[in-house]
Amino acid sequence: MKLHATAVPQAVSVDLDHAILALSDALDFIGVDEIGHGHRVALMAALCAQSLEWEPDWRHRLVRAALLHDCGVSSTREHRALVDEIVWEGEHAHCERGFAYLGSVPPLAHLAPIVLEHHTPWAHLRHRGVEPSVALTANLIYLVDRADAVHARGVTEGKPLLDVLGRYEDSHFAPELMVVFRDQAMREAFWFVQEEPTLHERVADLLGTAPPVPLSMVEIKGLAGMFGRIIDAKSPYTERHSMGVAKVALRLGRHFGLPSATLDMMEVAALLHDLGKLRIPDELLDKQGPLSAEERRRMARHAFDTYEVLRRAFGDGPLARWAAFHHEYVSGHGYPFHFDNGDLPPEARIIAVADVLQALAQRRPYRQPLGPAEIAAILDGMVFGGKLDGGVVEAVKQDLDAYWQDAVAQEGGNPAS
Ligand SMILES: [Fe+2]
Ligand SMILES: [Fe+2]
Ligand SMILES: [Fe+2]
């Protein structure tokens, strides 16, 4: 069977700050009902840095780091723990994860040392030999991060909030930062500006002043790989899911002879297809048994949220669609857009098959991982039911073991046990 690839531009042009802005929206989803944490932290920190008269480059790095500071948090449970306690025993784990994620992506590696220290009390940090601008940036993020947590718990802005945080001056927060934060926090405008739509507009303005930093395809893939790991870390059941889907999709793309520019974009789309899952509460994602109508709605919106974030990051083009259409059926009875065979690009149909195959090859709360023969039978049933593309499933069946190995492979390429 031949597939007609969607025509894609040879070079996708993506600016680093543009991508950070869009992808930080996905991180902010982890707040579930309290979304926007990273944006509020970035804006509060930037307003304080302006008062501190930090240089523009320094402020720019601060905003980037603030938007991504919680990239080490994937689980909504951990996010809740971070909001519920001012100081919490397990808080450093997410700093270390964030450090590792950012350090692995060259265009973001300069932010890693800041994120590593964003919960280190000032009394320790000042003696750790950390470069002063890094230490102050990390501590400012810590301070406004805790301000947002205290605020989210219902403590009134202004003096009551300052009374709570003031107890941690010197021990946790640098006195010179507390001075400017006190001044800012007593102004009503400091809090009003953190409400939507001003919040998003102002944060975009903060990053809009610097010259664009175009990313190469290798860098885009690196960024997508990092977010794929963040998505997969949400649940032990989805470990390596995004990477496995990308591997299967790539093998399928090569089988159908898709051009290399298409393969590159399809890999990025596959790594990011479940980005919207960051908004699904952990309890719901791991739930066994039937879902209520409201729970089903919450689940269904993840593909829509993927679409919205990716069209902001990469434009309203093929990449966002290939990723977001992974639960559409060729019959038109999938979700959430209800597109059918005529609307679904081949790349989206490939990712849809790769998604099902990888999920079946992996353990789920309600079943053991399935082997190649069981998976082939289920895929056939889904073709028969008008869910998956028959030609794509046929290609999988021709080389079943190789696809199954891709689906379950560990990062080093060894099959999972
Ligand atoms: Fe945070
Ligand atoms: Fe999904
Ligand atoms: Fe998926």
mmCIF file with all atom_site columns, N, CA and C in Angstrom, residues 226-289:
data_model
loop_
_atom_site.group_PDB
_atom_site.id
_atom_site.type_symbol
_atom_site.label_atom_id
_atom_site.label_alt_id
_atom_site.label_comp_id
_atom_site.label_asym_id
_atom_site.label_entity_id
_atom_site.label_seq_id
_atom_site.pdbx_PDB_ins_code
_atom_site.Cartn_x
_atom_site.Cartn_y
_atom_site.Cartn_z
_atom_site.occupancy
_atom_site.B_iso_or_equiv
_atom_site.pdbx_formal_charge
_atom_site.auth_seq_id
_atom_site.auth_comp_id
_atom_site.auth_asym_id
_atom_site.auth_atom_id
_atom_site.pdbx_PDB_model_num
ATOM 1   N N  . MET A 1 226 ? 12.624  15.737 25.704 1.00 0.00 ? 226 MET A N  1
ATOM 2   C CA . MET A 1 226 ? 12.556  16.132 27.125 1.00 0.00 ? 226 MET A CA 1
ATOM 3   C C  . MET A 1 226 ? 11.096  16.184 27.587 1.00 0.00 ? 226 MET A C  1
ATOM 4   N N  . PHE A 1 227 ? 10.246  16.790 26.774 1.00 0.00 ? 227 PHE A N  1
ATOM 5   C CA . PHE A 1 227 ? 8.835   16.863 27.182 1.00 0.00 ? 227 PHE A CA 1
ATOM 6   C C  . PHE A 1 227 ? 8.174   15.485 27.128 1.00 0.00 ? 227 PHE A C  1
ATOM 7   N N  . GLY A 1 228 ? 8.612   14.649 26.208 1.00 0.00 ? 228 GLY A N  1
ATOM 8   C CA . GLY A 1 228 ? 8.106   13.272 26.179 1.00 0.00 ? 228 GLY A CA 1
ATOM 9   C C  . GLY A 1 228 ? 8.412   12.561 27.492 1.00 0.00 ? 228 GLY A C  1
ATOM 10  N N  . ARG A 1 229 ? 9.630   12.789 28.021 1.00 0.00 ? 229 ARG A N  1
ATOM 11  C CA . ARG A 1 229 ? 9.998   12.164 29.300 1.00 0.00 ? 229 ARG A CA 1
ATOM 12  C C  . ARG A 1 229 ? 9.156   12.729 30.442 1.00 0.00 ? 229 ARG A C  1
ATOM 13  N N  . ILE A 1 230 ? 8.879   14.024 30.387 1.00 0.00 ? 230 ILE A N  1
ATOM 14  C CA . ILE A 1 230 ? 8.048   14.641 31.444 1.00 0.00 ? 230 ILE A CA 1
ATOM 15  C C  . ILE A 1 230 ? 6.635   14.035 31.409 1.00 0.00 ? 230 ILE A C  1
ATOM 16  N N  . ILE A 1 231 ? 6.099   13.879 30.204 1.00 0.00 ? 231 ILE A N  1
ATOM 17  C CA . ILE A 1 231 ? 4.746   13.310 30.059 1.00 0.00 ? 231 ILE A CA 1
ATOM 18  C C  . ILE A 1 231 ? 4.739   11.870 30.588 1.00 0.00 ? 231 ILE A C  1
ATOM 19  N N  . ASP A 1 232 ? 5.728   11.091 30.170 1.00 0.00 ? 232 ASP A N  1
ATOM 20  C CA . ASP A 1 232 ? 5.763   9.669  30.543 1.00 0.00 ? 232 ASP A CA 1
ATOM 21  C C  . ASP A 1 232 ? 6.003   9.475  32.037 1.00 0.00 ? 232 ASP A C  1
ATOM 22  N N  . ALA A 1 233 ? 6.665   10.468 32.680 1.00 0.00 ? 233 ALA A N  1
ATOM 23  C CA . ALA A 1 233 ? 6.957   10.329 34.113 1.00 0.00 ? 233 ALA A CA 1
ATOM 24  C C  . ALA A 1 233 ? 5.711   10.525 34.962 1.00 0.00 ? 233 ALA A C  1
ATOM 25  N N  . LYS A 1 234 ? 4.610   10.869 34.329 1.00 0.00 ? 234 LYS A N  1
ATOM 26  C CA . LYS A 1 234 ? 3.382   11.127 35.073 1.00 0.00 ? 234 LYS A CA 1
ATOM 27  C C  . LYS A 1 234 ? 2.879   9.880  35.785 1.00 0.00 ? 234 LYS A C  1
ATOM 28  N N  . SER A 1 235 ? 3.096   8.748  35.172 1.00 0.00 ? 235 SER A N  1
ATOM 29  C CA . SER A 1 235 ? 2.599   7.513  35.779 1.00 0.00 ? 235 SER A CA 1
ATOM 30  C C  . SER A 1 235 ? 3.591   6.400  35.499 1.00 0.00 ? 235 SER A C  1
ATOM 31  N N  . PRO A 1 236 ? 3.793   5.489  36.473 1.00 0.00 ? 236 PRO A N  1
ATOM 32  C CA . PRO A 1 236 ? 4.711   4.374  36.207 1.00 0.00 ? 236 PRO A CA 1
ATOM 33  C C  . PRO A 1 236 ? 4.222   3.514  35.042 1.00 0.00 ? 236 PRO A C  1
ATOM 34  N N  . TYR A 1 237 ? 2.928   3.565  34.755 1.00 0.00 ? 237 TYR A N  1
ATOM 35  C CA . TYR A 1 237 ? 2.380   2.745  33.665 1.00 0.00 ? 237 TYR A CA 1
ATOM 36  C C  . TYR A 1 237 ? 2.727   3.299  32.285 1.00 0.00 ? 237 TYR A C  1
ATOM 37  N N  . THR A 1 238 ? 3.038   4.601  32.229 1.00 0.00 ? 238 THR A N  1
ATOM 38  C CA . THR A 1 238 ? 3.296   5.184  30.907 1.00 0.00 ? 238 THR A CA 1
ATOM 39  C C  . THR A 1 238 ? 4.787   5.444  30.670 1.00 0.00 ? 238 THR A C  1
ATOM 40  N N  . GLU A 1 239 ? 5.631   4.872  31.531 1.00 0.00 ? 239 GLU A N  1
ATOM 41  C CA . GLU A 1 239 ? 7.070   5.058  31.370 1.00 0.00 ? 239 GLU A CA 1
ATOM 42  C C  . GLU A 1 239 ? 7.484   4.693  29.931 1.00 0.00 ? 239 GLU A C  1
ATOM 43  N N  . ARG A 1 240 ? 8.174   5.549  29.263 1.00 0.00 ? 240 ARG A N  1
ATOM 44  C CA . ARG A 1 240 ? 8.704   5.353  27.903 1.00 0.00 ? 240 ARG A CA 1
ATOM 45  C C  . ARG A 1 240 ? 7.613   5.275  26.822 1.00 0.00 ? 240 ARG A C  1
ATOM 46  N N  . HIS A 1 241 ? 6.372   5.567  27.180 1.00 0.00 ? 241 HIS A N  1
ATOM 47  C CA . HIS A 1 241 ? 5.289   5.454  26.185 1.00 0.00 ? 241 HIS A CA 1
ATOM 48  C C  . HIS A 1 241 ? 5.555   6.342  24.967 1.00 0.00 ? 241 HIS A C  1
ATOM 49  N N  . SER A 1 242 ? 5.828   7.630  25.211 1.00 0.00 ? 242 SER A N  1
ATOM 50  C CA . SER A 1 242 ? 5.982   8.585  24.097 1.00 0.00 ? 242 SER A CA 1
ATOM 51  C C  . SER A 1 242 ? 7.155   8.192  23.212 1.00 0.00 ? 242 SER A C  1
ATOM 52  N N  . MET A 1 243 ? 8.252   7.754  23.856 1.00 0.00 ? 243 MET A N  1
ATOM 53  C CA . MET A 1 243 ? 9.424   7.348  23.085 1.00 0.00 ? 243 MET A CA 1
ATOM 54  C C  . MET A 1 243 ? 9.102   6.104  22.244 1.00 0.00 ? 243 MET A C  1
ATOM 55  N N  . GLY A 1 244 ? 8.370   5.164  22.835 1.00 0.00 ? 244 GLY A N  1
ATOM 56  C CA . GLY A 1 244 ? 7.995   3.945  22.108 1.00 0.00 ? 244 GLY A CA 1
ATOM 57  C C  . GLY A 1 244 ? 7.084   4.269  20.925 1.00 0.00 ? 244 GLY A C  1
ATOM 58  N N  . VAL A 1 245 ? 6.136   5.178  21.132 1.00 0.00 ? 245 VAL A N  1
ATOM 59  C CA . VAL A 1 245 ? 5.236   5.572  20.038 1.00 0.00 ? 245 VAL A CA 1
ATOM 60  C C  . VAL A 1 245 ? 6.055   6.198  18.908 1.00 0.00 ? 245 VAL A C  1
ATOM 61  N N  . ALA A 1 246 ? 7.026   7.030  19.284 1.00 0.00 ? 246 ALA A N  1
ATOM 62  C CA . ALA A 1 246 ? 7.851   7.695  18.268 1.00 0.00 ? 246 ALA A CA 1
ATOM 63  C C  . ALA A 1 246 ? 8.658   6.654  17.474 1.00 0.00 ? 246 ALA A C  1
ATOM 64  N N  . LYS A 1 247 ? 9.195   5.661  18.174 1.00 0.00 ? 247 LYS A N  1
ATOM 65  C CA . LYS A 1 247 ? 9.999   4.646  17.474 1.00 0.00 ? 247 LYS A CA 1
ATOM 66  C C  . LYS A 1 247 ? 9.150   3.850  16.492 1.00 0.00 ? 247 LYS A C  1
ATOM 67  N N  . VAL A 1 248 ? 7.964   3.433  16.946 1.00 0.00 ? 248 VAL A N  1
ATOM 68  C CA . VAL A 1 248 ? 7.072   2.661  16.078 1.00 0.00 ? 248 VAL A CA 1
ATOM 69  C C  . VAL A 1 248 ? 6.644   3.520  14.878 1.00 0.00 ? 248 VAL A C  1
ATOM 70  N N  . ALA A 1 249 ? 6.282   4.767  15.150 1.00 0.00 ? 249 ALA A N  1
ATOM 71  C CA . ALA A 1 249 ? 5.815   5.648  14.074 1.00 0.00 ? 249 ALA A CA 1
ATOM 72  C C  . ALA A 1 249 ? 6.919   5.857  13.033 1.00 0.00 ? 249 ALA A C  1
ATOM 73  N N  . LEU A 1 250 ? 8.147   6.011  13.516 1.00 0.00 ? 250 LEU A N  1
ATOM 74  C CA . LEU A 1 250 ? 9.264   6.214  12.586 1.00 0.00 ? 250 LEU A CA 1
ATOM 75  C C  . LEU A 1 250 ? 9.477   5.004  11.690 1.00 0.00 ? 250 LEU A C  1
ATOM 76  N N  . ARG A 1 251 ? 9.416   3.805  12.296 1.00 0.00 ? 251 ARG A N  1
ATOM 77  C CA . ARG A 1 251 ? 9.602   2.602  11.478 1.00 0.00 ? 251 ARG A CA 1
ATOM 78  C C  . ARG A 1 251 ? 8.489   2.505  10.422 1.00 0.00 ? 251 ARG A C  1
ATOM 79  N N  . LEU A 1 252 ? 7.267   2.841  10.841 1.00 0.00 ? 252 LEU A N  1
ATOM 80  C CA . LEU A 1 252 ? 6.150   2.812  9.884  1.00 0.00 ? 252 LEU A CA 1
ATOM 81  C C  . LEU A 1 252 ? 6.367   3.851  8.780  1.00 0.00 ? 252 LEU A C  1
ATOM 82  N N  . GLY A 1 253 ? 6.790   5.041  9.188  1.00 0.00 ? 253 GLY A N  1
ATOM 83  C CA . GLY A 1 253 ? 7.026   6.110  8.209  1.00 0.00 ? 253 GLY A CA 1
ATOM 84  C C  . GLY A 1 253 ? 8.062   5.693  7.188  1.00 0.00 ? 253 GLY A C  1
ATOM 85  N N  . ARG A 1 254 ? 9.118   5.038  7.669  1.00 0.00 ? 254 ARG A N  1
ATOM 86  C CA . ARG A 1 254 ? 10.171  4.580  6.747  1.00 0.00 ? 254 ARG A CA 1
ATOM 87  C C  . ARG A 1 254 ? 9.623   3.498  5.826  1.00 0.00 ? 254 ARG A C  1
ATOM 88  N N  . HIS A 1 255 ? 8.821   2.601  6.399  1.00 0.00 ? 255 HIS A N  1
ATOM 89  C CA . HIS A 1 255 ? 8.219   1.530  5.591  1.00 0.00 ? 255 HIS A CA 1
ATOM 90  C C  . HIS A 1 255 ? 7.422   2.120  4.420  1.00 0.00 ? 255 HIS A C  1
ATOM 91  N N  . PHE A 1 256 ? 6.693   3.204  4.697  1.00 0.00 ? 256 PHE A N  1
ATOM 92  C CA . PHE A 1 256 ? 5.869   3.807  3.643  1.00 0.00 ? 256 PHE A CA 1
ATOM 93  C C  . PHE A 1 256 ? 6.663   4.795  2.786  1.00 0.00 ? 256 PHE A C  1
ATOM 94  N N  . GLY A 1 257 ? 7.963   4.911  3.061  1.00 0.00 ? 257 GLY A N  1
ATOM 95  C CA . GLY A 1 257 ? 8.824   5.766  2.230  1.00 0.00 ? 257 GLY A CA 1
ATOM 96  C C  . GLY A 1 257 ? 8.558   7.252  2.399  1.00 0.00 ? 257 GLY A C  1
ATOM 97  N N  . LEU A 1 258 ? 8.149   7.669  3.585  1.00 0.00 ? 258 LEU A N  1
ATOM 98  C CA . LEU A 1 258 ? 7.897   9.097  3.782  1.00 0.00 ? 258 LEU A CA 1
ATOM 99  C C  . LEU A 1 258 ? 9.222   9.867  3.740  1.00 0.00 ? 258 LEU A C  1
ATOM 100 N N  . PRO A 1 259 ? 9.182   11.107 3.228  1.00 0.00 ? 259 PRO A N  1
ATOM 101 C CA . PRO A 1 259 ? 10.428  11.882 3.117  1.00 0.00 ? 259 PRO A CA 1
ATOM 102 C C  . PRO A 1 259 ? 11.020  12.203 4.495  1.00 0.00 ? 259 PRO A C  1
ATOM 103 N N  . SER A 1 260 ? 12.327  12.489 4.533  1.00 0.00 ? 260 SER A N  1
ATOM 104 C CA . SER A 1 260 ? 12.980  12.643 5.836  1.00 0.00 ? 260 SER A CA 1
ATOM 105 C C  . SER A 1 260 ? 12.445  13.849 6.618  1.00 0.00 ? 260 SER A C  1
ATOM 106 N N  . ALA A 1 261 ? 12.051  14.933 5.927  1.00 0.00 ? 261 ALA A N  1
ATOM 107 C CA . ALA A 1 261 ? 11.500  16.093 6.658  1.00 0.00 ? 261 ALA A CA 1
ATOM 108 C C  . ALA A 1 261 ? 10.191  15.689 7.343  1.00 0.00 ? 261 ALA A C  1
ATOM 109 N N  . THR A 1 262 ? 9.434   14.838 6.683  1.00 0.00 ? 262 THR A N  1
ATOM 110 C CA . THR A 1 262 ? 8.172   14.362 7.272  1.00 0.00 ? 262 THR A CA 1
ATOM 111 C C  . THR A 1 262 ? 8.461   13.464 8.474  1.00 0.00 ? 262 THR A C  1
ATOM 112 N N  . LEU A 1 263 ? 9.465   12.589 8.312  1.00 0.00 ? 263 LEU A N  1
ATOM 113 C CA . LEU A 1 263 ? 9.816   11.696 9.421  1.00 0.00 ? 263 LEU A CA 1
ATOM 114 C C  . LEU A 1 263 ? 10.240  12.494 10.649 1.00 0.00 ? 263 LEU A C  1
ATOM 115 N N  . ASP A 1 264 ? 11.036  13.540 10.430 1.00 0.00 ? 264 ASP A N  1
ATOM 116 C CA . ASP A 1 264 ? 11.476  14.383 11.555 1.00 0.00 ? 264 ASP A CA 1
ATOM 117 C C  . ASP A 1 264 ? 10.282  14.971 12.290 1.00 0.00 ? 264 ASP A C  1
ATOM 118 N N  . MET A 1 265 ? 9.352   15.525 11.527 1.00 0.00 ? 265 MET A N  1
ATOM 119 C CA . MET A 1 265 ? 8.199   16.165 12.161 1.00 0.00 ? 265 MET A CA 1
ATOM 120 C C  . MET A 1 265 ? 7.282   15.145 12.814 1.00 0.00 ? 265 MET A C  1
ATOM 121 N N  . MET A 1 266 ? 7.197   13.976 12.193 1.00 0.00 ? 266 MET A N  1
ATOM 122 C CA . MET A 1 266 ? 6.345   12.936 12.776 1.00 0.00 ? 266 MET A CA 1
ATOM 123 C C  . MET A 1 266 ? 6.938   12.444 14.101 1.00 0.00 ? 266 MET A C  1
ATOM 124 N N  . GLU A 1 267 ? 8.253   12.387 14.165 1.00 0.00 ? 267 GLU A N  1
ATOM 125 C CA . GLU A 1 267 ? 8.897   11.975 15.421 1.00 0.00 ? 267 GLU A CA 1
ATOM 126 C C  . GLU A 1 267 ? 8.571   12.984 16.534 1.00 0.00 ? 267 GLU A C  1
ATOM 127 N N  . VAL A 1 268 ? 8.658   14.269 16.211 1.00 0.00 ? 268 VAL A N  1
ATOM 128 C CA . VAL A 1 268 ? 8.345   15.302 17.202 1.00 0.00 ? 268 VAL A CA 1
ATOM 129 C C  . VAL A 1 268 ? 6.873   15.192 17.620 1.00 0.00 ? 268 VAL A C  1
ATOM 130 N N  . ALA A 1 269 ? 6.001   15.022 16.630 1.00 0.00 ? 269 ALA A N  1
ATOM 131 C CA . ALA A 1 269 ? 4.558   14.916 16.931 1.00 0.00 ? 269 ALA A CA 1
ATOM 132 C C  . ALA A 1 269 ? 4.280   13.700 17.819 1.00 0.00 ? 269 ALA A C  1
ATOM 133 N N  . ALA A 1 270 ? 4.956   12.575 17.524 1.00 0.00 ? 270 ALA A N  1
ATOM 134 C CA . ALA A 1 270 ? 4.730   11.357 18.311 1.00 0.00 ? 270 ALA A CA 1
ATOM 135 C C  . ALA A 1 270 ? 5.236   11.541 19.743 1.00 0.00 ? 270 ALA A C  1
ATOM 136 N N  . LEU A 1 271 ? 6.397   12.189 19.902 1.00 0.00 ? 271 LEU A N  1
ATOM 137 C CA . LEU A 1 271 ? 6.936   12.402 21.250 1.00 0.00 ? 271 LEU A CA 1
ATOM 138 C C  . LEU A 1 271 ? 6.014   13.287 22.085 1.00 0.00 ? 271 LEU A C  1
ATOM 139 N N  . LEU A 1 272 ? 5.276   14.162 21.409 1.00 0.00 ? 272 LEU A N  1
ATOM 140 C CA . LEU A 1 272 ? 4.472   15.137 22.148 1.00 0.00 ? 272 LEU A CA 1
ATOM 141 C C  . LEU A 1 272 ? 2.968   14.845 22.100 1.00 0.00 ? 272 LEU A C  1
ATOM 142 N N  . HIS A 1 273 ? 2.555   13.689 21.543 1.00 0.00 ? 273 HIS A N  1
ATOM 143 C CA . HIS A 1 273 ? 1.127   13.488 21.289 1.00 0.00 ? 273 HIS A CA 1
ATOM 144 C C  . HIS A 1 273 ? 0.283   13.532 22.566 1.00 0.00 ? 273 HIS A C  1
ATOM 145 N N  . ASP A 1 274 ? 0.860   13.126 23.703 1.00 0.00 ? 274 ASP A N  1
ATOM 146 C CA . ASP A 1 274 ? 0.084   13.098 24.942 1.00 0.00 ? 274 ASP A CA 1
ATOM 147 C C  . ASP A 1 274 ? 0.360   14.284 25.868 1.00 0.00 ? 274 ASP A C  1
ATOM 148 N N  . LEU A 1 275 ? 0.898   15.361 25.315 1.00 0.00 ? 275 LEU A N  1
ATOM 149 C CA . LEU A 1 275 ? 1.223   16.547 26.121 1.00 0.00 ? 275 LEU A CA 1
ATOM 150 C C  . LEU A 1 275 ? 0.038   16.975 26.999 1.00 0.00 ? 275 LEU A C  1
ATOM 151 N N  . GLY A 1 276 ? -1.157  16.915 26.432 1.00 0.00 ? 276 GLY A N  1
ATOM 152 C CA . GLY A 1 276 ? -2.358  17.344 27.169 1.00 0.00 ? 276 GLY A CA 1
ATOM 153 C C  . GLY A 1 276 ? -2.653  16.462 28.375 1.00 0.00 ? 276 GLY A C  1
ATOM 154 N N  . LYS A 1 277 ? -2.023  15.283 28.451 1.00 0.00 ? 277 LYS A N  1
ATOM 155 C CA . LYS A 1 277 ? -2.258  14.400 29.605 1.00 0.00 ? 277 LYS A CA 1
ATOM 156 C C  . LYS A 1 277 ? -1.763  15.011 30.900 1.00 0.00 ? 277 LYS A C  1
ATOM 157 N N  . LEU A 1 278 ? -0.865  15.997 30.791 1.00 0.00 ? 278 LEU A N  1
ATOM 158 C CA . LEU A 1 278 ? -0.356  16.624 32.007 1.00 0.00 ? 278 LEU A CA 1
ATOM 159 C C  . LEU A 1 278 ? -1.487  17.272 32.807 1.00 0.00 ? 278 LEU A C  1
ATOM 160 N N  . ARG A 1 279 ? -2.614  17.498 32.146 1.00 0.00 ? 279 ARG A N  1
ATOM 161 C CA . ARG A 1 279 ? -3.734  18.134 32.837 1.00 0.00 ? 279 ARG A CA 1
ATOM 162 C C  . ARG A 1 279 ? -4.656  17.119 33.520 1.00 0.00 ? 279 ARG A C  1
ATOM 163 N N  . ILE A 1 280 ? -4.431  15.837 33.260 1.00 0.00 ? 280 ILE A N  1
ATOM 164 C CA . ILE A 1 280 ? -5.321  14.820 33.837 1.00 0.00 ? 280 ILE A CA 1
ATOM 165 C C  . ILE A 1 280 ? -4.824  14.462 35.234 1.00 0.00 ? 280 ILE A C  1
ATOM 166 N N  . PRO A 1 281 ? -5.686  14.559 36.255 1.00 0.00 ? 281 PRO A N  1
ATOM 167 C CA . PRO A 1 281 ? -5.238  14.193 37.604 1.00 0.00 ? 281 PRO A CA 1
ATOM 168 C C  . PRO A 1 281 ? -4.742  12.746 37.637 1.00 0.00 ? 281 PRO A C  1
ATOM 169 N N  . ASP A 1 282 ? -3.678  12.501 38.426 1.00 0.00 ? 282 ASP A N  1
ATOM 170 C CA . ASP A 1 282 ? -3.080  11.156 38.504 1.00 0.00 ? 282 ASP A CA 1
ATOM 171 C C  . ASP A 1 282 ? -4.127  10.097 38.830 1.00 0.00 ? 282 ASP A C  1
ATOM 172 N N  . GLU A 1 283 ? -5.010  10.433 39.771 1.00 0.00 ? 283 GLU A N  1
ATOM 173 C CA . GLU A 1 283 ? -6.001  9.445  40.232 1.00 0.00 ? 283 GLU A CA 1
ATOM 174 C C  . GLU A 1 283 ? -6.863  8.978  39.069 1.00 0.00 ? 283 GLU A C  1
ATOM 175 N N  . LEU A 1 284 ? -7.180  9.914  38.169 1.00 0.00 ? 284 LEU A N  1
ATOM 176 C CA . LEU A 1 284 ? -8.042  9.571  37.036 1.00 0.00 ? 284 LEU A CA 1
ATOM 177 C C  . LEU A 1 284 ? -7.269  8.730  36.016 1.00 0.00 ? 284 LEU A C  1
ATOM 178 N N  . LEU A 1 285 ? -6.030  9.108  35.780 1.00 0.00 ? 285 LEU A N  1
ATOM 179 C CA . LEU A 1 285 ? -5.212  8.385  34.800 1.00 0.00 ? 285 LEU A CA 1
ATOM 180 C C  . LEU A 1 285 ? -4.996  6.933  35.227 1.00 0.00 ? 285 LEU A C  1
ATOM 181 N N  . ASP A 1 286 ? -4.850  6.713  36.521 1.00 0.00 ? 286 ASP A N  1
ATOM 182 C CA . ASP A 1 286 ? -4.579  5.354  37.019 1.00 0.00 ? 286 ASP A CA 1
ATOM 183 C C  . ASP A 1 286 ? -5.856  4.647  37.463 1.00 0.00 ? 286 ASP A C  1
ATOM 184 N N  . LYS A 1 287 ? -7.006  5.249  37.233 1.00 0.00 ? 287 LYS A N  1
ATOM 185 C CA . LYS A 1 287 ? -8.261  4.677  37.746 1.00 0.00 ? 287 LYS A CA 1
ATOM 186 C C  . LYS A 1 287 ? -8.600  3.354  37.059 1.00 0.00 ? 287 LYS A C  1
ATOM 187 N N  . GLN A 1 288 ? -9.029  2.411  37.859 1.00 0.00 ? 288 GLN A N  1
ATOM 188 C CA . GLN A 1 288 ? -9.516  1.147  37.313 1.00 0.00 ? 288 GLN A CA 1
ATOM 189 C C  . GLN A 1 288 ? -11.033 1.203  37.362 1.00 0.00 ? 288 GLN A C  1
ATOM 190 N N  . GLY A 1 289 ? -11.659 0.582  36.390 1.00 0.00 ? 289 GLY A N  1
ATOM 191 C CA . GLY A 1 289 ? -13.127 0.567  36.410 1.00 0.00 ? 289 GLY A CA 1
ATOM 192 C C  . GLY A 1 289 ? -13.705 1.685  35.580 1.00 0.00 ? 289 GLY A C  1
#
